[in-house]
Each structure stands twice: as structure tokens, then as C-alpha cells.
PDB file of C-alpha atoms and ligand atoms in Angstrom:
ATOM      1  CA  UNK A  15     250.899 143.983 -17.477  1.00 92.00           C
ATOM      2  CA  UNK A  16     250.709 142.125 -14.501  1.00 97.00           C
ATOM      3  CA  UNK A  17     250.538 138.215 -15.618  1.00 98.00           C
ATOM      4  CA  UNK A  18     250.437 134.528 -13.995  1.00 98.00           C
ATOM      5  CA  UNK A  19     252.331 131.820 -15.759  1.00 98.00           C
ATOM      6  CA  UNK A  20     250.775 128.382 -14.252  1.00 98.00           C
ATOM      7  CA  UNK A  21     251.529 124.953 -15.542  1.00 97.00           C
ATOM      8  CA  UNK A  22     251.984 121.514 -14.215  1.00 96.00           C
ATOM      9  CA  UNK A  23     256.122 120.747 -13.199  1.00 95.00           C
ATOM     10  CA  UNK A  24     257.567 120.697 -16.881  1.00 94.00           C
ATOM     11  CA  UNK A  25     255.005 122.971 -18.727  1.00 97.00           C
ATOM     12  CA  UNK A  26     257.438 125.054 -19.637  1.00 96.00           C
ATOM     13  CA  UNK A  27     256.845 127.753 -17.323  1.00 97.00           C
ATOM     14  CA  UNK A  28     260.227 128.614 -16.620  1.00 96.00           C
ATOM     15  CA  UNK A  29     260.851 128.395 -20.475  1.00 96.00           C
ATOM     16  CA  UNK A  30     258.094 130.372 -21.836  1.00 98.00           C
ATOM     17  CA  UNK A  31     258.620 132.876 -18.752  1.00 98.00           C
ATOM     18  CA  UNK A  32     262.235 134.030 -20.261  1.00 97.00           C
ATOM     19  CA  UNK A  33     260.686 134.611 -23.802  1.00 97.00           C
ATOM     20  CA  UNK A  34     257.267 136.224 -22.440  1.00 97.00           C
ATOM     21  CA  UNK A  35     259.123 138.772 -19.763  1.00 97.00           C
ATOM     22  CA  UNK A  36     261.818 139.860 -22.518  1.00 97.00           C
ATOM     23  CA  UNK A  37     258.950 140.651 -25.103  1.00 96.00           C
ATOM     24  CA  UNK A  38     256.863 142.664 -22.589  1.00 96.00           C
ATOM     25  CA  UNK A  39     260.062 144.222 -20.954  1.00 96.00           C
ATOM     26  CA  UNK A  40     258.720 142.983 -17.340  1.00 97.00           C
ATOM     27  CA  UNK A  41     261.067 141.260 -14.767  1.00 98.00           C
ATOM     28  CA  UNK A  42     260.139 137.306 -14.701  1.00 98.00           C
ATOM     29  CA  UNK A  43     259.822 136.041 -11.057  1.00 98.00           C
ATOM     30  CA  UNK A  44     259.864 132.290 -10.848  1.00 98.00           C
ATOM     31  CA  UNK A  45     260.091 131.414  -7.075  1.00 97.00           C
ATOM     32  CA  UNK A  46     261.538 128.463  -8.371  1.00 96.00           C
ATOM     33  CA  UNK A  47     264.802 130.149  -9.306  1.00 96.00           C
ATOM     34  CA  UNK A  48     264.439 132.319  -5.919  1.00 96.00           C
ATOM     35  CA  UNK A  49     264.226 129.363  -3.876  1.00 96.00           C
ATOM     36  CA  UNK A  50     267.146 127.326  -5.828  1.00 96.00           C
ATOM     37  CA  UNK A  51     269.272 130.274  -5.664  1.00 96.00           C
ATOM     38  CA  UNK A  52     269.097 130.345  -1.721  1.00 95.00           C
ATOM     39  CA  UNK A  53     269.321 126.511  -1.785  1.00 96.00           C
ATOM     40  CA  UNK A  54     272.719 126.820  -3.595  1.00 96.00           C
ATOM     41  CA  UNK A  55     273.695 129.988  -1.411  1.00 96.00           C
ATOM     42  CA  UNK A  56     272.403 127.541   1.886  1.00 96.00           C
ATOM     43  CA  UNK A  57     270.618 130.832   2.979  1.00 95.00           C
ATOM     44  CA  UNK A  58     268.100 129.938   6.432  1.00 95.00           C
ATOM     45  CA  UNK A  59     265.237 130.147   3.690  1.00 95.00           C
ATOM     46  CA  UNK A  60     267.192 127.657   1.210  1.00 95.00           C
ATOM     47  CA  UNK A  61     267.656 125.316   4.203  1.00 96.00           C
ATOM     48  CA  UNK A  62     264.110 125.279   5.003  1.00 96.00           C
ATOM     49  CA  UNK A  63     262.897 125.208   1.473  1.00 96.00           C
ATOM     50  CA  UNK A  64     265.254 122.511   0.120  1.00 96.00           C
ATOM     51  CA  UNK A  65     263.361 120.373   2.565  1.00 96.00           C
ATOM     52  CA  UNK A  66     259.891 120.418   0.559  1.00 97.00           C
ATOM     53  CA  UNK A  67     261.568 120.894  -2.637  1.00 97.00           C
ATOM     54  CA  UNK A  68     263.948 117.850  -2.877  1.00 95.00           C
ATOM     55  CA  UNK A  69     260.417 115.844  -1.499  1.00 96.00           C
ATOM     56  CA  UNK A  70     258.584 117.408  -4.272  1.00 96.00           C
ATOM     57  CA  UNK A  71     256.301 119.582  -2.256  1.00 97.00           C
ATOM     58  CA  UNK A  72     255.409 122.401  -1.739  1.00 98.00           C
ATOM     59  CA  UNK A  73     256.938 125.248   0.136  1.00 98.00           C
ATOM     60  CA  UNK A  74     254.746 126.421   2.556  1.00 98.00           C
ATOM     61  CA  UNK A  75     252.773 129.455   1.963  1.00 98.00           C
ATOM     62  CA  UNK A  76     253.990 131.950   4.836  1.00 96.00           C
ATOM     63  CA  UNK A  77     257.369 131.712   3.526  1.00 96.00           C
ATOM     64  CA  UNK A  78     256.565 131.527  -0.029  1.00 97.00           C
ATOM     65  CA  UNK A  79     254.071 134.633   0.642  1.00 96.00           C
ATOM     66  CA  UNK A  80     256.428 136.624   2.300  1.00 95.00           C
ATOM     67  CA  UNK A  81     259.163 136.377  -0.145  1.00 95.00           C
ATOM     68  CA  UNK A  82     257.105 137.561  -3.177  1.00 96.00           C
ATOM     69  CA  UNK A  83     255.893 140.281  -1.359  1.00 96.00           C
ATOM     70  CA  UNK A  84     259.461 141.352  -0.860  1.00 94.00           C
ATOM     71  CA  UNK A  85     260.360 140.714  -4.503  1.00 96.00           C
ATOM     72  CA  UNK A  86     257.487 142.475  -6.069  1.00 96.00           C
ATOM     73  CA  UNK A  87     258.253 145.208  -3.493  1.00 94.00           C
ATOM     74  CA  UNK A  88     261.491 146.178  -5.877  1.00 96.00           C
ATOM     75  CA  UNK A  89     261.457 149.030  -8.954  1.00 96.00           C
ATOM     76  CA  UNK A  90     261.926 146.878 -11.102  1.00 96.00           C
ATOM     77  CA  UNK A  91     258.353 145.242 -10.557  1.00 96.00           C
ATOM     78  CA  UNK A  92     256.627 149.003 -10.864  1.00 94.00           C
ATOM     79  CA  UNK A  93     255.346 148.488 -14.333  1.00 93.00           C
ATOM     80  CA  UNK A  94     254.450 145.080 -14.489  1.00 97.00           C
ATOM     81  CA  UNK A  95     255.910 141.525 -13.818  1.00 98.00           C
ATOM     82  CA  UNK A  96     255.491 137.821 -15.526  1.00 98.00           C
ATOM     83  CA  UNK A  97     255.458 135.300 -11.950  1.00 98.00           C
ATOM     84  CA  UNK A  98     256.260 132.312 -12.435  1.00 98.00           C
ATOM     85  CA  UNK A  99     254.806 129.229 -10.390  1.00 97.00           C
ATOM     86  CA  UNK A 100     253.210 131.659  -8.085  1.00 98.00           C
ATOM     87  CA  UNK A 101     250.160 131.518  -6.823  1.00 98.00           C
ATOM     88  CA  UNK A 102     250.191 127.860  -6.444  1.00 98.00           C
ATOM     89  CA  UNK A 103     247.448 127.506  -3.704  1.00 98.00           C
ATOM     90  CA  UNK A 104     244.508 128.875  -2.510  1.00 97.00           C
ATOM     91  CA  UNK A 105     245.842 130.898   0.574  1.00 97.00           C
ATOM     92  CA  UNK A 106     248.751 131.995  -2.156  1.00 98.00           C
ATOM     93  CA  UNK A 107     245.765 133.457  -4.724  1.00 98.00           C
ATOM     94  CA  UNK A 108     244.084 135.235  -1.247  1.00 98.00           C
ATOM     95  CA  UNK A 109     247.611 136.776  -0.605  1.00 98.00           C
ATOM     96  CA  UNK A 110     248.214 137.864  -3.975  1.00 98.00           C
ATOM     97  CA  UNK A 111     245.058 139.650  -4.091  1.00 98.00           C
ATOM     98  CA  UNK A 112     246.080 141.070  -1.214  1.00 98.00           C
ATOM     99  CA  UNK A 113     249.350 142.880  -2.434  1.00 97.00           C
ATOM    100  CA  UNK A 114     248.122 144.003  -5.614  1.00 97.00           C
ATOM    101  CA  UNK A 115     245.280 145.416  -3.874  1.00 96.00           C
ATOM    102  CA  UNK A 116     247.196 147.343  -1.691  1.00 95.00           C
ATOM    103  CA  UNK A 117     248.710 149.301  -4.803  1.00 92.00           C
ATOM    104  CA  UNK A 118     245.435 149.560  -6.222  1.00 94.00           C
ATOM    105  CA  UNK A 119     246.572 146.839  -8.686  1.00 95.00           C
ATOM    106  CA  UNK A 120     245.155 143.527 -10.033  1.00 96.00           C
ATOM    107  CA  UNK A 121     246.091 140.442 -12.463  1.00 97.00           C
ATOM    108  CA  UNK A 122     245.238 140.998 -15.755  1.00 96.00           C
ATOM    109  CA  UNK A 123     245.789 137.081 -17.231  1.00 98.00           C
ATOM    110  CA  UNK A 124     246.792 133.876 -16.150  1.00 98.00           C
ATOM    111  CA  UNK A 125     248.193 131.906 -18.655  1.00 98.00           C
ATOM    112  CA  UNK A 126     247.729 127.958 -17.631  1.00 98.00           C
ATOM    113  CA  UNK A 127     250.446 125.862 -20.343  1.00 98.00           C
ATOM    114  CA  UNK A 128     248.963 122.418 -20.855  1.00 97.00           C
ATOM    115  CA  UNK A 129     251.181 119.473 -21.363  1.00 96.00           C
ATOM    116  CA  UNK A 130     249.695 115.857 -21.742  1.00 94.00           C
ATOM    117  CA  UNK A 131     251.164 113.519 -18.464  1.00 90.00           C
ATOM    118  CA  UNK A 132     253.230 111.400 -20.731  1.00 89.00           C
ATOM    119  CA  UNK A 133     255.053 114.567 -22.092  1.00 93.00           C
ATOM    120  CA  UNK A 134     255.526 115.946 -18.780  1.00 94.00           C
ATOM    121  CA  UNK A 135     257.579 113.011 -17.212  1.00 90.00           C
ATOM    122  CA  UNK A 136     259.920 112.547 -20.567  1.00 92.00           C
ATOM    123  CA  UNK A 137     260.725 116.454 -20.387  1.00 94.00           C
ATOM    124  CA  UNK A 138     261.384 116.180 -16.919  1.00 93.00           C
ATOM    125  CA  UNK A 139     263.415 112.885 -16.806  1.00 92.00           C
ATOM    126  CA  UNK A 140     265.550 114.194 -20.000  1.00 93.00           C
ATOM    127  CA  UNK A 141     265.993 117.541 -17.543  1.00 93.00           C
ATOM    128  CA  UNK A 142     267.316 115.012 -14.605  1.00 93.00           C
ATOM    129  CA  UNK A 143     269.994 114.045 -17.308  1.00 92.00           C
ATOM    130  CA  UNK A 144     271.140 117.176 -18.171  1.00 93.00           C
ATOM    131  CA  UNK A 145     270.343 119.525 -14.734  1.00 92.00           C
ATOM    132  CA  UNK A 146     270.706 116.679 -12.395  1.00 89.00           C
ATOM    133  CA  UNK A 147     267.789 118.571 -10.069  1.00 87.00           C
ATOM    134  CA  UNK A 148     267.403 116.269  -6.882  1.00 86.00           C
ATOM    135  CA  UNK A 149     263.475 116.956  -7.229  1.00 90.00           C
ATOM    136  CA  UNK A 150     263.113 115.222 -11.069  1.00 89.00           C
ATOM    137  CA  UNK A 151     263.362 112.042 -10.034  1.00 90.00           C
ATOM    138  CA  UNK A 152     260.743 109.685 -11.276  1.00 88.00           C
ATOM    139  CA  UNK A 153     259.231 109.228  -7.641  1.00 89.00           C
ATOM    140  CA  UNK A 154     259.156 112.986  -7.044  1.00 92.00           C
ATOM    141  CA  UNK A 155     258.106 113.544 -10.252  1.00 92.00           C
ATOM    142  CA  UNK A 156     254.629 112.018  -9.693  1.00 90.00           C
ATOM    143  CA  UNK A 157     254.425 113.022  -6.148  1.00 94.00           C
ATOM    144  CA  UNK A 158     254.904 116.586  -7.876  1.00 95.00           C
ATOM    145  CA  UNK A 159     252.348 115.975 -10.726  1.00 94.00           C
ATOM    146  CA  UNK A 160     249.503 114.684  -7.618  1.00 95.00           C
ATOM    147  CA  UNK A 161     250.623 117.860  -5.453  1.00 97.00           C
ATOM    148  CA  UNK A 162     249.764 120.226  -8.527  1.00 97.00           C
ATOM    149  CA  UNK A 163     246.111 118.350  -9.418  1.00 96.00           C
ATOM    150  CA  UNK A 164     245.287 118.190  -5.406  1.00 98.00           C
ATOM    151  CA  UNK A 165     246.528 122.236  -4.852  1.00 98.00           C
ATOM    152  CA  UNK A 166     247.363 124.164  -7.876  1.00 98.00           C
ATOM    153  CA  UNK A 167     244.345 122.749 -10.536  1.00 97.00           C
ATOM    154  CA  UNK A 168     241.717 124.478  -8.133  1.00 97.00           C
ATOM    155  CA  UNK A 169     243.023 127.710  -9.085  1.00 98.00           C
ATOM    156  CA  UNK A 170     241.974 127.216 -12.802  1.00 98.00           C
ATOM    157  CA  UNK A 171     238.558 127.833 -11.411  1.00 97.00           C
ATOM    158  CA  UNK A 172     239.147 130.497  -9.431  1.00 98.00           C
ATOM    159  CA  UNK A 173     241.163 132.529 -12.336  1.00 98.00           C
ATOM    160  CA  UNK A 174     237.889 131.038 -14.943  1.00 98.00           C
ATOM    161  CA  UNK A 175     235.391 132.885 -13.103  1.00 98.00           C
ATOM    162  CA  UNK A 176     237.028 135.595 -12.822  1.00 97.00           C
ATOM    163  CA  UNK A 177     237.755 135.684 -16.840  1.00 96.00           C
ATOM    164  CA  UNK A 178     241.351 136.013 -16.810  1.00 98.00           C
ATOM    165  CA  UNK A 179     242.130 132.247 -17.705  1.00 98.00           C
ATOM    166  CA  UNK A 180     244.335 131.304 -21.123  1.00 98.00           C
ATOM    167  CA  UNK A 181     244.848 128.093 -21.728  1.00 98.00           C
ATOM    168  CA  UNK A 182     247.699 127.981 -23.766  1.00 98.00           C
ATOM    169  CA  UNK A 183     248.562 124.068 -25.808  1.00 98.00           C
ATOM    170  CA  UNK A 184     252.238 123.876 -24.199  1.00 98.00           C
ATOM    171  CA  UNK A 185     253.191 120.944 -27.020  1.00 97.00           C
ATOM    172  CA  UNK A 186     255.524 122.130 -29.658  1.00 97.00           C
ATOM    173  CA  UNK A 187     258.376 123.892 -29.932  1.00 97.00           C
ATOM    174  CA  UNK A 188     259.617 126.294 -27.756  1.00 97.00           C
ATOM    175  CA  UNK A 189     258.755 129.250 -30.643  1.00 97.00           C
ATOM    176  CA  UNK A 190     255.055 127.830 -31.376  1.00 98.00           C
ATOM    177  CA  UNK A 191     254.010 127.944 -27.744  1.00 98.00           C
ATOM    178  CA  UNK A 192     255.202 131.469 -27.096  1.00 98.00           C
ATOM    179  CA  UNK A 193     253.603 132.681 -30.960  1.00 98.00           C
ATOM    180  CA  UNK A 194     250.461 130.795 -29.004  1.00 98.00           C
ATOM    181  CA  UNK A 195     250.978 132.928 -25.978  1.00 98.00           C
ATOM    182  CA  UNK A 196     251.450 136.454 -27.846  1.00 98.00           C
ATOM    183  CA  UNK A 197     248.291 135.772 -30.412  1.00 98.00           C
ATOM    184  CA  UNK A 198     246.491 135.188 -27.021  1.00 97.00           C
ATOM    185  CA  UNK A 199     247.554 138.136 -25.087  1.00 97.00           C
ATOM    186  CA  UNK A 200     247.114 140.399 -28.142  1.00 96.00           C
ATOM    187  CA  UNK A 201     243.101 139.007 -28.523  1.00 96.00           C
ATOM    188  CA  UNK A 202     242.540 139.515 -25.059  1.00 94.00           C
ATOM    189  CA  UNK A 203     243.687 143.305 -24.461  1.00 91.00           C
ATOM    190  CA  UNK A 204     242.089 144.190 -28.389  1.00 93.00           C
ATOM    191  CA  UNK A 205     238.684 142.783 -26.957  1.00 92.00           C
ATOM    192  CA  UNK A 206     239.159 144.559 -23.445  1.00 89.00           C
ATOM    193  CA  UNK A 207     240.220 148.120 -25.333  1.00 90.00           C
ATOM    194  CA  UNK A 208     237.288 147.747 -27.461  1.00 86.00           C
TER     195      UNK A 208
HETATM  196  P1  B4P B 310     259.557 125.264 -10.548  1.00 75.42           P
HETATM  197  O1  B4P B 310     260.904 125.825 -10.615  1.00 75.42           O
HETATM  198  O2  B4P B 310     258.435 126.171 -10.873  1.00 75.42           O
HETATM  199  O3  B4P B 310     259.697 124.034 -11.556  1.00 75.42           O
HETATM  200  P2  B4P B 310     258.896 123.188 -12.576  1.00 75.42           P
HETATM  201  O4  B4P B 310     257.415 123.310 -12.352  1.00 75.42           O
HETATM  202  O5  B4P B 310     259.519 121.860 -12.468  1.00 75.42           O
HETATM  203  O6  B4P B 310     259.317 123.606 -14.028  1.00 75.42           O
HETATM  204  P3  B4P B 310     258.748 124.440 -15.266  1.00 75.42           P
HETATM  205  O7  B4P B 310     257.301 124.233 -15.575  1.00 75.42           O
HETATM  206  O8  B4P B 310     259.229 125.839 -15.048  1.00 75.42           O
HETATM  207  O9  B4P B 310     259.476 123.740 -16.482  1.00 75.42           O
HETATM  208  P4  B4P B 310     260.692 124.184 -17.408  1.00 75.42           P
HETATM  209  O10 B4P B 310     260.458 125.428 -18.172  1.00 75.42           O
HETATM  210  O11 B4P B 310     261.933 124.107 -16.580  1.00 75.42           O
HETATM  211  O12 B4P B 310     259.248 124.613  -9.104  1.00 75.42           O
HETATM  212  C1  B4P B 310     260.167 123.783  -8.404  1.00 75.42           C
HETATM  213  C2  B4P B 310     259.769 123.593  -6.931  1.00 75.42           C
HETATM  214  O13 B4P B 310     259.862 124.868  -6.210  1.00 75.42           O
HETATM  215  C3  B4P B 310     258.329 123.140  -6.622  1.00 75.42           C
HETATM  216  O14 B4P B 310     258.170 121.735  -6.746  1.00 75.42           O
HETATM  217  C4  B4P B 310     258.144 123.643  -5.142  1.00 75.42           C
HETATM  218  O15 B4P B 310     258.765 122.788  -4.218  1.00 75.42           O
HETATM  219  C5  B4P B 310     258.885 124.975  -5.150  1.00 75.42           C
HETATM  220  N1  B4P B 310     257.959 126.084  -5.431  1.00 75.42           N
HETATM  221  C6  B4P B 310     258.016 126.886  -6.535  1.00 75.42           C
HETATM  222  N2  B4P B 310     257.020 127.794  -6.501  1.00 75.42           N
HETATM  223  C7  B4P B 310     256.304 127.548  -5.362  1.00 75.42           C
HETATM  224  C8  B4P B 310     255.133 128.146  -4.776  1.00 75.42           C
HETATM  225  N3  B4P B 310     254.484 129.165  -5.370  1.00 75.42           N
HETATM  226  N4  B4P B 310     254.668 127.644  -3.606  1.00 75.42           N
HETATM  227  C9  B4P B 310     255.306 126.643  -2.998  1.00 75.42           C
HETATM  228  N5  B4P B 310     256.401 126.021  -3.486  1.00 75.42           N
HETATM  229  C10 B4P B 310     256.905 126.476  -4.668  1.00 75.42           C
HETATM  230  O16 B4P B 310     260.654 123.018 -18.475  1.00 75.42           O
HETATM  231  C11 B4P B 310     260.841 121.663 -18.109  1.00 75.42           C
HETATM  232  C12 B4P B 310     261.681 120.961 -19.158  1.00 75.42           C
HETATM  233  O17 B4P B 310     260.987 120.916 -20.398  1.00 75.42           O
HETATM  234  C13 B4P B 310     263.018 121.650 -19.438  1.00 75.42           C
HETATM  235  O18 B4P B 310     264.010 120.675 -19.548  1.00 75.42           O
HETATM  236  C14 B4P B 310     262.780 122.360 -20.757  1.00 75.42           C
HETATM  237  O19 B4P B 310     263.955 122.470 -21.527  1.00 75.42           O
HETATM  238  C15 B4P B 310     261.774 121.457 -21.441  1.00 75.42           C
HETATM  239  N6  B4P B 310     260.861 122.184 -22.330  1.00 75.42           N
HETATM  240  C16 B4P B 310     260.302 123.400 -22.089  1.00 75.42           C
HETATM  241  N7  B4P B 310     259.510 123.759 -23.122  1.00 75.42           N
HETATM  242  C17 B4P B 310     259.550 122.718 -24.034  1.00 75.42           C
HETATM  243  C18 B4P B 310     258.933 122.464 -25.305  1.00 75.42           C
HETATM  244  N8  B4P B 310     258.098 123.357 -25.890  1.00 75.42           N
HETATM  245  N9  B4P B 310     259.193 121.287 -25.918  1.00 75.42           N
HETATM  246  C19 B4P B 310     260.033 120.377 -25.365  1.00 75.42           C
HETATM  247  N10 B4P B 310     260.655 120.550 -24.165  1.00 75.42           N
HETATM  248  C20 B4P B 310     260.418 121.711 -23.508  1.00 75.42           C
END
């Protein structure tokens, strides 16, 4: 399966994303991690990225685009892959259409997490405590939360029309949400073998 984990910062993408890509033996890209990874490495990409990140924007698309076409590009990604926080933007849907295309592939769900605001900012400050990430400060934070309504909550439409939308109630524990996620998935490919 090829499937789309979206969610506002502190959904739980990157959560739900372990648990999800383990169960349907598919790698989990989060390009998140890839970008934190080259920010701690201080790679040319983590130099530039760290710059949007620690401001709580976004990347921009060329370079995000570019690197998840490289990463899907690898065996590993042949049979499927969960990504994680990608497409977050128009252009990003248009070039992920693109790829999949190419290999005469498509998406077959998005899975959007929903978290109520309030829970959002106390998972994310609690995360400051214990991950210290420059980007969950409380100022970021919102600047974060207004950057995913103004350029990532368009998508929902996009992904609605097309029918591959499942919105997922992210409260709970970690355990609920992914039992929420499976009894999901499961309905949706029993209704599209039928
Ligand atoms: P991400 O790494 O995707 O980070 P996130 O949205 O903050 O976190 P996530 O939703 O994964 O939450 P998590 O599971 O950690 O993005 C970081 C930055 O990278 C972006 O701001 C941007 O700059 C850049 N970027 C990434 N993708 C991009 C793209 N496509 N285009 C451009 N730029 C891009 O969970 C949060 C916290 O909640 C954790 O502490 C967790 O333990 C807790 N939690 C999880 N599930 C819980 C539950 N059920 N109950 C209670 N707590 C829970």
C-alpha cells in the first residue's frame, strides 16, 4: 500500500507512522526525521533546512520534492511506503502525483489524525521538555499550527474528492488511535475488493 499520514504538528504522525509501517511491513518516510538527521549531520540540505524549521516553516518545496523523490527511488520503497508529513502543499500533492505516476502507481489513502488545538500545544510543549526541539517553542508552535491551516488543510479537499480521505480521532492512547487506523484501512480495501 502506498499511504499518506497527515496531521497538524503533534498529531501523532510520527507516532502512529512507527506502529502503521511495522504492521504493513512498508518503510515509514517522515521528512521530518530526513531533514533532522541532516540538521544534526550539518549536511548543505540540513543547513538550508534548519533555517525554516527552527522558524517553524516550511521547507520549501524544490528541496523537499527532490529529496522524496530520491528516497522513494530506493528498494526498499518497491512494495509500498507509509510518508510521513509529506505532501504538505499543493505544488508537493502535484509532484507526488507526478512520481507515482511515472511507475504507473497512485495513493491509495490518506489518513488525516485529528487532534483538538488545546491538545496539540500540551503534547508539543511536554515534547520541548523532554526532546528539547528548537521548533516546539510556544511561539513556533502557533506559527506552525497557522502554517498547517493556511498550506496543508487545503489538501483535505483535494484527497476528499478524490475519496481517499480517513479521518482518523488522534485523542487517546497511542494503541486506540492505531486500532482506529487498522479498523479503517481494513473497511476501506474490504469495500474496494468487493
Ligand atoms: P514533523 O517532524 O513532521 O513534526 P511534527 O508535525 O511536529 O510532529 P508529529 O505530528 O509527527 O508528532 P509526534 O508523533 O512527534 O515536521 C517538523 C518540521 O519539518 C516542519 O515544521 C517543517 O519545517 C519540516 N517539514 C517536514 N515535512 C515537510 C514537508 N513535507 N514540506 C516542508 N517542510 C517539511 O507527536 C507529538 C508528541 O505527541 C510527541 O511527544 C508524542 O509522544 C506525543 N503523542 C503522540 N501520540 C500521542 C497520543 N495518542 N496521546 C498523547 N500524546 C501523544
Amino acid at each position: 500500500m502506498r499511504i499518506i499520514l497527515m496531521g497538524p504538528p503533534g498529531a501523532g504522525k510520527g507516532t502512529q507512522a512507527k506502529v502503521i509501517a511495522s504492521k504493513l511491513d512498508v518503510p515509514a518516510i517522515s521528512t521530518g526525521d530526513i531533514f533532522r538527521a541532516n540538521v544534526k549531520d550539518q549536511t548543505p540540505l540540513g543547513v538550508e533546512a534548519k533555517r525554516y524549521m527552527d522558524a517553524g516553516d516550511y521547507v520549501p518545496d524544490e528541496i523537499t520534492n527532490a529529496m522524496v523523490r530520491d528516497r522513494i527511488a530506493d528498494d526498499d520503497a518497491d512494495a509500498g511506503f507509509l510518508l510521513d508529513g509529506y505532501p504538505r502543499t499543493v505544488s508537493q500533492v502535484e509532484e507526488l502525483d507526478k512520481m507515482l505516476d511515472e511507475d504507473g502507481y497512485s495513493v491509495d489513502a490518506v489518513v488525516m489524525l485529528t487532534v483538538s488545538a488545546e491538545e496539540l500545544v500540551e503534547r508539543l510543549l511536554n515534547r520541548a521538555h523532554v526532546e528539547g526541539r528548537l521548533d516546539d517553542t510556544e511561539d513556533v508552535l502557533r506559527h506552525r499550527q497557522d502554517v498547517f491551516r493556511e498550506q496543508t488543510e487545503p489538501l483535505l479537499c483535494v484527497y476528499e474528492d478524490r475519496g481517499l480521505l480517513l479521518r482518523i480521532d488522534g485523542i487517546g492512547s497511542v494503541e486506540n488511535v492505531s486500532s482506529r487506523v487498522f479498523a479503517e484501512l481494513d473497511r476501506v480495501q474490504g469495500e474496494r475488493a468487493s
